[in-house]
Amino acid sequence: MSRTALVTGGMGGLGEAICLKLEAMDYEVITTYSPGNRKAKDWLAKMNGEGHHFHAFACDVADYDSAAACWQAAEAEVGPIDVLINNAGITRDVTFRKMTKGDWDAVMKTNLDSVFNMTKQALPGMTDRKWGRVINVSSVNGQKGAFGQTNYAAAKAGMHGFTKALALEVAKSGITVNTISPGYIGTNMVMAIDEAVLSSKILPQIPMSRLGKPEEVAGLCAYLASEEAAFLTGANISINGGQHMF
């Protein structure tokens, strides 16, 4: 049976890898992009021109009304959405002493409020159909903390609290809710880090002595979105090369 998945922030990094993996597994794939993203149409034209078939909708995931409008438009054009992957996120890294209220609010709204905003749209239809998957993309730094990331770590930790509580509420409706917590993954953003910093500061923290691959994280998302993952809910799955074990 064909399923439809919506991936927030799917036009780069992990989000793009997740979109590609799901499409390869015959999911109908929708992604969102920030309303101010001037490259979104070019990305969509390029990807679909290469033989892919993605749908894309503008959405400020930090704004409830924008999330609701996006969801309505996506379902009207594509059809009922079975899988929601809350992937969109930002950083505003600075020590707490120097952190402004704006730094805090921006990260909390985009990284945590967005999970409420989007999941609120997803649940009614999933409940009616008695099937659904909600996958929240957190971070190893939400588990162990990170210097200069009190806002980011708090938001990412909050995602898993949300996951556990919601999983209890919707389990009987055939809906699973899970968190994944990636470590350092070889996205363009991470690969832009100075090589000396990567080799001396980051890789020594990782027992596997390498960065993760976006495709590895995408594979985990694909499993959680599948029929085979029906008995797995309320979990936080670490995918960090052994950097943090608990």
Coordinates of N, CA and C in Angstrom, one line a residue:
M1 N 0.8 -1.2 0.0 CA 0.0 0.0 0.0 C 0.9 1.2 0.0
S2 N 0.6 2.2 -0.9 CA 1.4 3.4 -1.0 C 1.0 4.3 0.2
R3 N 2.1 4.9 0.7 CA 1.9 5.9 1.8 C 2.5 7.2 1.4
T4 N 2.0 8.2 2.1 CA 2.5 9.6 1.9 C 3.1 10.1 3.1
A5 N 4.3 10.7 2.9 CA 5.1 11.3 4.1 C 5.4 12.7 3.9
L6 N 5.3 13.5 5.0 CA 5.7 14.9 4.9 C 6.9 15.1 5.8
V7 N 8.0 15.7 5.3 CA 9.2 15.9 5.9 C 9.4 17.4 6.1
T8 N 9.5 17.9 7.3 CA 9.7 19.4 7.4 C 11.2 19.6 7.2
G9 N 11.5 20.8 6.5 CA 12.9 21.1 6.3 C 13.6 20.1 5.5
G10 N 13.0 19.7 4.4 CA 13.6 18.6 3.6 C 14.4 19.0 2.4
M11 N 14.8 20.2 2.3 CA 15.6 20.7 1.2 C 17.1 20.8 1.4
G12 N 17.6 20.0 2.4 CA 19.0 20.0 2.6 C 19.4 19.1 3.7
G13 N 20.7 18.7 3.8 CA 21.2 17.9 4.9 C 20.4 16.6 5.1
L14 N 20.1 16.4 6.4 CA 19.3 15.2 6.7 C 18.0 15.1 6.0
G15 N 17.3 16.2 6.0 CA 16.0 16.2 5.4 C 15.9 15.8 4.0
E16 N 16.9 16.2 3.2 CA 16.9 15.8 1.8 C 17.2 14.3 1.7
A17 N 18.1 13.8 2.5 CA 18.4 12.4 2.5 C 17.2 11.5 2.9
I18 N 16.4 12.0 3.8 CA 15.2 11.3 4.2 C 14.2 11.3 3.1
C19 N 14.0 12.5 2.4 CA 13.1 12.5 1.3 C 13.5 11.5 0.2
L20 N 14.8 11.5 -0.1 CA 15.3 10.6 -1.2 C 15.1 9.1 -0.8
K21 N 15.3 8.8 0.5 CA 15.1 7.4 0.9 C 13.7 7.0 0.9
L22 N 12.8 7.8 1.3 CA 11.4 7.5 1.3 C 10.8 7.4 -0.1
E23 N 11.3 8.3 -0.9 CA 10.8 8.2 -2.3 C 11.3 6.9 -3.0
A24 N 12.5 6.5 -2.7 CA 13.1 5.2 -3.2 C 12.3 4.0 -2.7
M25 N 11.6 4.2 -1.6 CA 10.7 3.1 -1.1 C 9.3 3.3 -1.5
D26 N 9.0 4.1 -2.5 CA 7.7 4.3 -3.1 C 6.7 5.1 -2.2
Y27 N 7.3 5.9 -1.3 CA 6.4 6.8 -0.6 C 6.2 8.0 -1.5
E28 N 5.0 8.6 -1.4 CA 4.7 9.9 -2.0 C 5.3 10.9 -1.0
V29 N 6.2 11.8 -1.4 CA 7.0 12.6 -0.5 C 6.7 14.1 -0.6
I30 N 6.4 14.7 0.5 CA 6.1 16.1 0.6 C 7.2 16.8 1.5
T31 N 7.7 17.9 1.1 CA 8.6 18.6 2.0 C 8.1 20.1 2.2
T32 N 8.5 20.7 3.3 CA 8.2 22.1 3.5 C 9.5 22.9 3.4
Y33 N 9.3 24.2 3.1 CA 10.4 25.1 3.1 C 10.0 26.4 3.6
S34 N 10.9 27.2 4.1 CA 10.6 28.5 4.7 C 10.1 29.4 3.7
P35 N 9.1 30.2 4.0 CA 8.5 31.1 3.0 C 9.5 32.0 2.3
G36 N 10.6 32.4 3.1 CA 11.6 33.2 2.5 C 12.7 32.6 1.7
N37 N 12.6 31.3 1.5 CA 13.6 30.5 0.8 C 13.5 30.7 -0.7
R38 N 14.4 31.5 -1.2 CA 14.3 31.9 -2.6 C 14.8 30.8 -3.6
K39 N 15.5 29.8 -3.0 CA 16.0 28.7 -3.8 C 15.1 27.5 -3.8
A40 N 14.0 27.6 -3.2 CA 13.1 26.4 -3.0 C 12.6 25.9 -4.4
K41 N 12.1 26.8 -5.2 CA 11.6 26.4 -6.6 C 12.7 25.8 -7.4
D42 N 13.9 26.3 -7.3 CA 15.0 25.8 -8.1 C 15.4 24.4 -7.6
W43 N 15.3 24.2 -6.3 CA 15.6 22.9 -5.7 C 14.6 21.9 -6.2
L44 N 13.3 22.2 -6.2 CA 12.3 21.3 -6.6 C 12.4 21.0 -8.1
A45 N 12.7 22.0 -8.9 CA 12.8 21.8 -10.3 C 14.0 20.9 -10.6
K46 N 15.1 21.1 -9.9 CA 16.3 20.3 -10.1 C 16.1 18.9 -9.7
M47 N 15.5 18.6 -8.5 CA 15.3 17.3 -8.0 C 14.3 16.5 -8.9
N48 N 13.2 17.2 -9.3 CA 12.2 16.5 -10.1 C 12.7 16.3 -11.6
G49 N 13.6 17.3 -12.0 CA 14.2 17.1 -13.3 C 15.2 16.0 -13.4
E50 N 15.7 15.5 -12.2 CA 16.6 14.4 -12.2 C 15.8 13.0 -12.0
G51 N 14.5 13.1 -12.2 CA 13.7 11.9 -12.2 C 13.0 11.6 -10.9
H52 N 13.2 12.5 -9.9 CA 12.5 12.3 -8.6 C 11.1 12.9 -8.7
H53 N 10.3 12.7 -7.7 CA 8.9 13.2 -7.7 C 8.5 13.7 -6.3
F54 N 8.9 15.0 -6.0 CA 8.6 15.5 -4.7 C 7.6 16.7 -4.9
H55 N 6.8 16.9 -3.8 CA 6.0 18.0 -3.6 C 6.5 18.9 -2.6
A56 N 6.4 20.2 -2.7 CA 6.9 21.2 -1.8 C 6.0 22.3 -1.5
F57 N 5.9 22.7 -0.2 CA 4.9 23.7 0.2 C 5.7 24.7 1.2
A58 N 5.4 25.9 1.0 CA 6.0 26.9 1.9 C 5.3 26.8 3.2
C59 N 6.1 26.9 4.3 CA 5.5 26.8 5.7 C 6.5 27.3 6.7
D60 N 6.0 28.2 7.5 CA 6.7 28.7 8.7 C 6.3 27.7 9.8
V61 N 7.1 26.7 10.0 CA 6.7 25.7 11.0 C 6.6 26.2 12.4
A62 N 7.2 27.4 12.7 CA 7.2 28.0 14.0 C 5.9 28.7 14.2
D63 N 5.1 28.8 13.2 CA 3.8 29.6 13.3 C 2.6 28.6 13.1
Y64 N 1.7 28.5 14.1 CA 0.6 27.5 14.0 C -0.3 27.7 12.8
D65 N -0.7 28.9 12.5 CA -1.6 29.1 11.4 C -0.9 28.7 10.1
S66 N 0.4 29.0 9.9 CA 1.1 28.6 8.7 C 1.2 27.1 8.6
A67 N 1.4 26.4 9.7 CA 1.4 25.0 9.7 C 0.1 24.4 9.3
A68 N -1.0 25.0 9.8 CA -2.3 24.5 9.5 C -2.6 24.7 8.0
A69 N -2.3 25.9 7.5 CA -2.5 26.2 6.1 C -1.7 25.3 5.1
C70 N -0.5 25.0 5.5 CA 0.4 24.1 4.7 C -0.2 22.7 4.7
W71 N -0.6 22.2 5.8 CA -1.1 20.8 5.9 C -2.4 20.7 5.1
Q72 N -3.2 21.7 5.2 CA -4.5 21.7 4.4 C -4.2 21.7 2.9
A73 N -3.2 22.5 2.5 CA -2.9 22.6 1.0 C -2.3 21.3 0.6
A74 N -1.4 20.7 1.4 CA -0.7 19.5 1.0 C -1.7 18.3 0.8
E75 N -2.6 18.2 1.8 CA -3.5 17.1 1.7 C -4.5 17.3 0.5
A76 N -4.9 18.6 0.3 CA -5.8 18.8 -0.9 C -5.1 18.5 -2.2
E77 N -3.8 18.7 -2.3 CA -3.1 18.5 -3.6 C -2.6 17.0 -3.7
V78 N -2.1 16.5 -2.6 CA -1.5 15.2 -2.7 C -2.3 14.0 -2.1
G79 N -3.1 14.3 -1.1 CA -3.9 13.3 -0.4 C -3.5 13.1 1.1
P80 N -4.2 12.2 1.8 CA -3.9 12.1 3.2 C -2.5 11.7 3.5
I81 N -2.0 12.4 4.6 CA -0.6 12.2 5.0 C -0.5 11.2 6.1
D82 N 0.3 10.1 5.9 CA 0.4 9.0 6.8 C 1.6 9.1 7.8
V83 N 2.6 9.8 7.3 CA 3.9 9.9 8.1 C 4.3 11.3 8.2
L84 N 4.6 11.8 9.4 CA 5.2 13.1 9.6 C 6.5 13.0 10.2
I85 N 7.5 13.6 9.6 CA 8.9 13.6 10.1 C 9.2 15.1 10.5
N86 N 9.3 15.4 11.8 CA 9.6 16.7 12.3 C 11.1 16.9 12.3
N87 N 11.6 17.4 11.2 CA 13.1 17.5 11.0 C 13.6 19.0 11.0
A88 N 12.7 19.9 10.7 CA 13.2 21.3 10.6 C 13.8 21.8 11.9
G89 N 14.9 22.5 11.8 CA 15.5 23.1 13.0 C 16.6 24.1 12.7
I90 N 16.9 24.9 13.7 CA 18.0 25.9 13.6 C 18.9 25.9 14.8
T91 N 20.0 26.6 14.7 CA 20.8 26.8 15.9 C 21.1 28.3 16.1
R92 N 21.3 28.7 17.3 CA 21.7 30.1 17.6 C 22.7 29.9 18.8
D93 N 23.8 29.3 18.5 CA 24.8 28.9 19.5 C 25.5 30.1 20.1
V94 N 25.4 30.1 21.5 CA 26.1 31.2 22.3 C 26.1 30.7 23.7
T95 N 27.0 31.1 24.5 CA 27.0 30.7 25.9 C 25.8 31.4 26.6
F96 N 25.3 30.8 27.6 CA 24.0 31.3 28.2 C 24.2 32.7 28.8
R97 N 25.4 33.0 29.2 CA 25.6 34.4 29.8 C 25.4 35.4 28.7
K98 N 25.7 35.1 27.4 CA 25.6 36.0 26.3 C 24.3 35.8 25.5
M99 N 23.5 34.7 25.8 CA 22.3 34.4 25.1 C 21.2 35.5 25.3
T100 N 20.6 35.9 24.2 CA 19.5 36.9 24.3 C 18.2 36.1 24.3
K101 N 17.1 36.8 24.7 CA 15.8 36.2 24.7 C 15.4 35.9 23.2
G102 N 15.9 36.7 22.3 CA 15.7 36.4 20.9 C 16.3 35.1 20.5
D103 N 17.6 34.8 20.9 CA 18.3 33.6 20.6 C 17.5 32.4 21.2
W104 N 17.0 32.5 22.4 CA 16.2 31.4 23.0 C 14.9 31.2 22.3
D105 N 14.2 32.3 22.0 CA 12.8 32.2 21.4 C 12.9 31.6 20.0
A106 N 13.9 32.0 19.2 CA 14.0 31.5 17.8 C 14.2 30.0 17.8
V107 N 15.1 29.5 18.6 CA 15.3 28.1 18.6 C 14.2 27.3 19.2
M108 N 13.6 27.8 20.3 CA 12.4 27.1 20.9 C 11.2 27.0 19.9
K109 N 11.0 28.1 19.2 CA 9.8 28.2 18.3 C 10.1 27.3 17.1
T110 N 11.2 27.3 16.5 CA 11.5 26.5 15.3 C 11.7 25.1 15.6
N111 N 12.4 24.8 16.7 CA 12.8 23.4 17.0 C 11.7 22.6 17.8
L112 N 11.0 23.3 18.7 CA 10.1 22.6 19.6 C 8.6 23.0 19.3
D113 N 8.3 24.3 19.2 CA 6.9 24.7 18.9 C 6.5 24.1 17.6
S114 N 7.4 23.9 16.7 CA 7.0 23.4 15.4 C 6.5 21.9 15.5
V115 N 7.1 21.2 16.4 CA 6.6 19.8 16.6 C 5.1 19.8 17.0
F116 N 4.8 20.7 17.9 CA 3.3 20.8 18.3 C 2.5 21.2 17.0
N117 N 3.0 22.3 16.4 CA 2.3 22.9 15.3 C 2.0 21.9 14.2
M118 N 3.0 21.1 13.8 CA 2.8 20.1 12.7 C 2.0 18.9 13.1
T119 N 2.4 18.4 14.3 CA 1.8 17.1 14.8 C 0.3 17.4 15.1
K120 N -0.1 18.6 15.5 CA -1.5 18.9 15.7 C -2.3 18.7 14.5
Q121 N -1.7 19.0 13.3 CA -2.4 18.9 12.0 C -2.5 17.4 11.6
A122 N -1.5 16.6 12.0 CA -1.4 15.2 11.5 C -2.3 14.3 12.3
L123 N -2.5 14.5 13.5 CA -3.2 13.5 14.4 C -4.7 13.2 14.0
P124 N -5.5 14.2 13.7 CA -6.9 13.9 13.4 C -7.0 12.8 12.2
G125 N -6.4 13.1 11.1 CA -6.5 12.1 10.0 C -5.9 10.8 10.3
M126 N -4.7 10.8 11.0 CA -4.1 9.5 11.4 C -5.0 8.7 12.3
T127 N -5.6 9.4 13.2 CA -6.6 8.7 14.2 C -7.8 8.2 13.4
D128 N -8.3 8.9 12.5 CA -9.5 8.4 11.8 C -9.1 7.2 11.0
R129 N -7.9 7.2 10.4 CA -7.5 6.0 9.5 C -6.9 4.9 10.3
K130 N -6.7 5.1 11.6 CA -6.1 4.1 12.5 C -4.7 3.6 12.1
W131 N -3.9 4.6 11.6 CA -2.6 4.3 11.1 C -1.8 5.6 11.0
G132 N -0.6 5.6 11.6 CA 0.2 6.9 11.4 C 1.6 6.7 12.0
R133 N 2.5 7.5 11.6 CA 3.9 7.5 12.1 C 4.3 9.0 12.3
V134 N 4.7 9.3 13.5 CA 5.3 10.6 13.8 C 6.8 10.3 14.3
I135 N 7.7 10.9 13.6 CA 9.1 10.7 13.9 C 9.8 12.1 14.1
N136 N 10.3 12.3 15.3 CA 10.9 13.6 15.7 C 12.4 13.5 15.7
V137 N 13.0 14.4 14.9 CA 14.5 14.3 14.7 C 15.1 15.3 15.8
S138 N 15.7 14.6 16.8 CA 16.3 15.4 17.9 C 17.8 15.4 17.7
S139 N 18.6 15.2 18.7 CA 20.1 15.3 18.6 C 20.7 14.7 19.8
V140 N 22.0 14.2 19.6 CA 22.8 13.7 20.7 C 22.9 14.8 21.7
N141 N 22.9 16.1 21.3 CA 23.1 17.2 22.3 C 21.9 17.4 23.1
G142 N 20.8 16.9 22.7 CA 19.6 16.9 23.5 C 19.7 15.9 24.6
Q143 N 20.5 14.9 24.4 CA 20.7 13.8 25.4 C 21.8 14.2 26.4
K144 N 22.9 14.7 25.9 CA 24.1 14.9 26.8 C 24.4 16.4 27.0
G145 N 23.7 17.3 26.3 CA 24.1 18.7 26.5 C 25.3 19.1 25.6
A146 N 25.5 20.4 25.4 CA 26.6 20.8 24.6 C 26.9 22.3 25.0
F147 N 28.2 22.6 25.1 CA 28.6 24.0 25.5 C 28.1 24.9 24.5
G148 N 27.4 26.0 24.9 CA 26.9 27.0 24.1 C 25.6 26.7 23.4
Q149 N 24.9 25.6 23.9 CA 23.7 25.2 23.3 C 22.5 25.0 24.3
T150 N 22.4 25.8 25.3 CA 21.3 25.6 26.2 C 20.0 25.7 25.6
N151 N 19.8 26.6 24.6 CA 18.5 26.7 23.9 C 18.3 25.5 23.0
Y152 N 19.3 25.1 22.2 CA 19.2 23.9 21.3 C 19.0 22.6 22.1
A153 N 19.8 22.4 23.1 CA 19.7 21.2 23.9 C 18.4 21.1 24.6
A154 N 17.8 22.2 25.1 CA 16.5 22.2 25.8 C 15.4 21.8 24.8
A155 N 15.5 22.4 23.6 CA 14.4 22.2 22.6 C 14.5 20.7 22.2
K156 N 15.7 20.2 21.9 CA 15.8 18.8 21.5 C 15.5 17.8 22.5
A157 N 15.8 18.1 23.8 CA 15.3 17.2 24.9 C 13.8 17.3 25.0
G158 N 13.3 18.4 24.9 CA 11.8 18.6 24.9 C 11.1 17.8 23.9
M159 N 11.7 17.6 22.7 CA 11.1 16.8 21.7 C 10.8 15.4 22.2
H160 N 11.7 14.8 22.9 CA 11.5 13.4 23.4 C 10.5 13.3 24.5
G161 N 10.4 14.3 25.4 CA 9.3 14.3 26.3 C 8.0 14.4 25.6
F162 N 7.9 15.1 24.6 CA 6.7 15.2 23.8 C 6.4 13.8 23.2
T163 N 7.4 13.2 22.6 CA 7.3 11.8 22.0 C 6.7 10.8 23.0
K164 N 7.3 10.8 24.2 CA 6.8 9.7 25.2 C 5.4 9.9 25.6
A165 N 5.0 11.2 25.9 CA 3.6 11.4 26.3 C 2.6 11.2 25.2
L166 N 2.9 11.6 24.0 CA 2.0 11.4 22.9 C 1.9 10.0 22.5
A167 N 3.0 9.3 22.6 CA 3.0 7.8 22.2 C 2.0 7.1 23.1
L168 N 1.9 7.5 24.4 CA 0.9 6.8 25.3 C -0.5 7.1 24.8
E169 N -0.7 8.3 24.4 CA -2.1 8.8 24.0 C -2.6 8.1 22.8
V170 N -1.8 7.9 21.8 CA -2.3 7.5 20.5 C -1.9 6.0 20.1
A171 N -1.3 5.3 21.0 CA -1.0 3.9 20.7 C -2.2 3.0 20.2
K172 N -3.3 3.2 20.9 CA -4.5 2.4 20.6 C -5.1 2.7 19.2
S173 N -4.6 3.9 18.7 CA -5.1 4.3 17.4 C -4.3 3.8 16.2
G174 N -3.3 3.0 16.5 CA -2.4 2.5 15.5 C -1.3 3.5 15.0
I175 N -1.1 4.5 15.9 CA -0.1 5.5 15.6 C 1.1 5.3 16.5
T176 N 2.3 5.3 15.9 CA 3.5 5.3 16.7 C 4.2 6.7 16.7
V177 N 4.9 7.0 17.8 CA 5.6 8.3 17.9 C 7.0 8.0 18.4
N178 N 8.0 8.3 17.7 CA 9.4 8.0 18.1 C 10.3 9.2 17.9
T179 N 11.4 9.2 18.6 CA 12.5 10.2 18.4 C 13.7 9.5 17.9
I180 N 14.5 10.2 17.0 CA 15.8 9.7 16.7 C 16.8 10.8 17.1
S181 N 17.9 10.4 17.6 CA 18.9 11.4 18.1 C 20.3 11.2 17.4
P182 N 20.4 11.9 16.2 CA 21.7 11.7 15.5 C 22.9 12.4 16.2
G183 N 24.0 11.9 16.0 CA 25.3 12.6 16.4 C 25.8 13.5 15.3
Y184 N 27.1 13.5 15.1 CA 27.7 14.3 14.0 C 27.6 13.6 12.7
I185 N 26.8 14.2 11.8 CA 26.5 13.6 10.5 C 27.2 14.4 9.4
G186 N 27.7 13.7 8.4 CA 28.4 14.4 7.3 C 27.5 15.2 6.4
T187 N 26.8 16.2 6.9 CA 26.0 17.1 6.1 C 26.9 18.2 5.6
N188 N 26.4 19.1 4.7 CA 27.3 20.2 4.2 C 27.6 21.1 5.4
M189 N 26.7 21.3 6.4 CA 27.0 22.2 7.5 C 28.1 21.6 8.3
V190 N 28.1 20.3 8.6 CA 29.2 19.8 9.4 C 30.5 19.7 8.6
M191 N 30.4 19.4 7.3 CA 31.6 19.3 6.5 C 32.3 20.6 6.3
A192 N 31.6 21.7 6.6 CA 32.1 23.1 6.5 C 33.0 23.4 7.7
I193 N 32.9 22.6 8.7 CA 33.8 22.8 9.9 C 35.2 22.7 9.5
D194 N 36.1 23.5 10.0 CA 37.5 23.4 9.8 C 38.0 22.0 10.0
E195 N 38.8 21.4 9.0 CA 39.2 20.1 9.1 C 40.1 19.8 10.4
A196 N 40.8 20.8 10.8 CA 41.6 20.6 12.0 C 40.7 20.4 13.2
V197 N 39.6 21.2 13.3 CA 38.7 21.0 14.4 C 38.0 19.7 14.3
L198 N 37.6 19.3 13.1 CA 37.0 17.9 13.0 C 37.9 16.8 13.5
S199 N 39.1 16.9 13.1 CA 40.1 15.8 13.4 C 40.5 15.8 14.9
S200 N 40.6 17.0 15.5 CA 41.2 17.1 16.8 C 40.1 17.2 17.9
K201 N 38.9 17.7 17.6 CA 37.9 18.0 18.6 C 36.7 17.1 18.5
I202 N 36.3 16.8 17.3 CA 35.0 16.1 17.1 C 35.2 14.5 16.9
L203 N 36.0 14.1 16.0 CA 36.2 12.7 15.7 C 36.7 11.9 16.9
P204 N 37.6 12.5 17.8 CA 38.0 11.8 19.0 C 36.9 11.4 19.9
Q205 N 35.7 12.1 19.8 CA 34.6 11.8 20.7 C 33.8 10.6 20.2
I206 N 34.1 10.2 19.0 CA 33.2 9.2 18.3 C 34.0 7.9 18.2
P207 N 33.6 6.8 19.0 CA 34.4 5.6 18.9 C 34.5 5.0 17.5
M208 N 33.6 5.2 16.6 CA 33.7 4.7 15.3 C 34.7 5.6 14.4
S209 N 35.2 6.7 15.0 CA 36.2 7.5 14.4 C 35.8 8.0 13.0
R210 N 34.5 8.3 12.8 CA 34.0 8.9 11.5 C 32.7 9.6 11.8
L211 N 32.4 10.4 10.8 CA 31.0 11.0 10.8 C 30.0 10.0 10.3
G212 N 28.8 10.2 10.8 CA 27.7 9.4 10.2 C 27.3 9.9 8.8
K213 N 26.6 9.0 8.1 CA 26.2 9.4 6.8 C 24.7 9.8 6.8
P214 N 24.3 10.8 6.1 CA 22.9 11.2 6.1 C 22.0 10.0 5.7
E215 N 22.5 9.2 4.8 CA 21.8 8.0 4.3 C 21.5 7.0 5.5
E216 N 22.4 7.0 6.4 CA 22.2 6.1 7.6 C 21.1 6.5 8.5
V217 N 21.0 7.8 8.7 CA 19.9 8.4 9.4 C 18.6 8.2 8.6
A218 N 18.6 8.5 7.3 CA 17.5 8.3 6.5 C 16.9 6.9 6.6
G219 N 17.8 5.9 6.6 CA 17.4 4.5 6.7 C 16.7 4.2 8.0
L220 N 17.1 4.8 9.1 CA 16.5 4.6 10.3 C 15.1 5.2 10.3
C221 N 14.9 6.4 9.7 CA 13.6 7.0 9.5 C 12.7 6.2 8.7
A222 N 13.2 5.6 7.6 CA 12.4 4.8 6.8 C 11.9 3.5 7.5
Y223 N 12.8 3.0 8.4 CA 12.3 1.8 9.2 C 11.2 2.2 10.1
L224 N 11.4 3.3 10.8 CA 10.3 3.8 11.8 C 9.0 4.1 11.1
A225 N 9.1 4.5 9.8 CA 7.9 4.8 9.0 C 7.2 3.6 8.4
S226 N 7.8 2.4 8.6 CA 7.4 1.2 7.9 C 6.3 0.5 8.7
E227 N 5.7 -0.5 8.0 CA 4.8 -1.4 8.7 C 5.5 -2.3 9.7
E228 N 6.8 -2.6 9.5 CA 7.5 -3.5 10.4 C 7.8 -2.8 11.7
A229 N 7.7 -1.5 11.8 CA 8.0 -0.8 13.1 C 6.8 -0.6 13.9
A230 N 5.7 -1.3 13.6 CA 4.4 -1.0 14.3 C 4.4 -1.2 15.8
F231 N 5.4 -2.0 16.3 CA 5.4 -2.3 17.8 C 6.4 -1.5 18.5
L232 N 7.0 -0.5 17.8 CA 8.0 0.4 18.4 C 7.5 1.8 18.5
T233 N 7.3 2.2 19.8 CA 6.8 3.5 20.0 C 7.3 4.1 21.3
G234 N 7.4 5.4 21.4 CA 7.9 6.1 22.6 C 9.4 6.0 22.8
A235 N 10.1 5.6 21.8 CA 11.5 5.3 21.9 C 12.3 6.5 21.4
N236 N 13.5 6.6 22.0 CA 14.5 7.6 21.5 C 15.7 6.8 21.0
I237 N 15.9 6.7 19.7 CA 17.0 5.8 19.1 C 18.2 6.7 18.8
S238 N 19.3 6.4 19.5 CA 20.6 7.1 19.2 C 21.2 6.5 18.0
I239 N 21.7 7.4 17.2 CA 22.5 7.0 16.0 C 23.7 8.0 15.9
N240 N 24.7 7.6 16.7 CA 25.8 8.6 16.9 C 27.2 8.0 16.9
G241 N 27.3 6.7 16.4 CA 28.7 6.1 16.3 C 29.3 5.8 17.7
G242 N 28.4 5.7 18.7 CA 28.9 5.4 20.1 C 29.4 6.6 20.8
Q243 N 29.1 7.8 20.3 CA 29.5 9.0 21.0 C 28.9 9.2 22.4
H244 N 27.6 8.8 22.5 CA 26.9 8.9 23.8 C 26.1 7.6 24.0
M245 N 26.3 6.9 25.0 CA 25.6 5.7 25.3 C 25.0 5.8 26.7
F246 N 23.7 5.3 26.8 CA 23.1 5.3 28.1 C 22.1 4.2 28.2

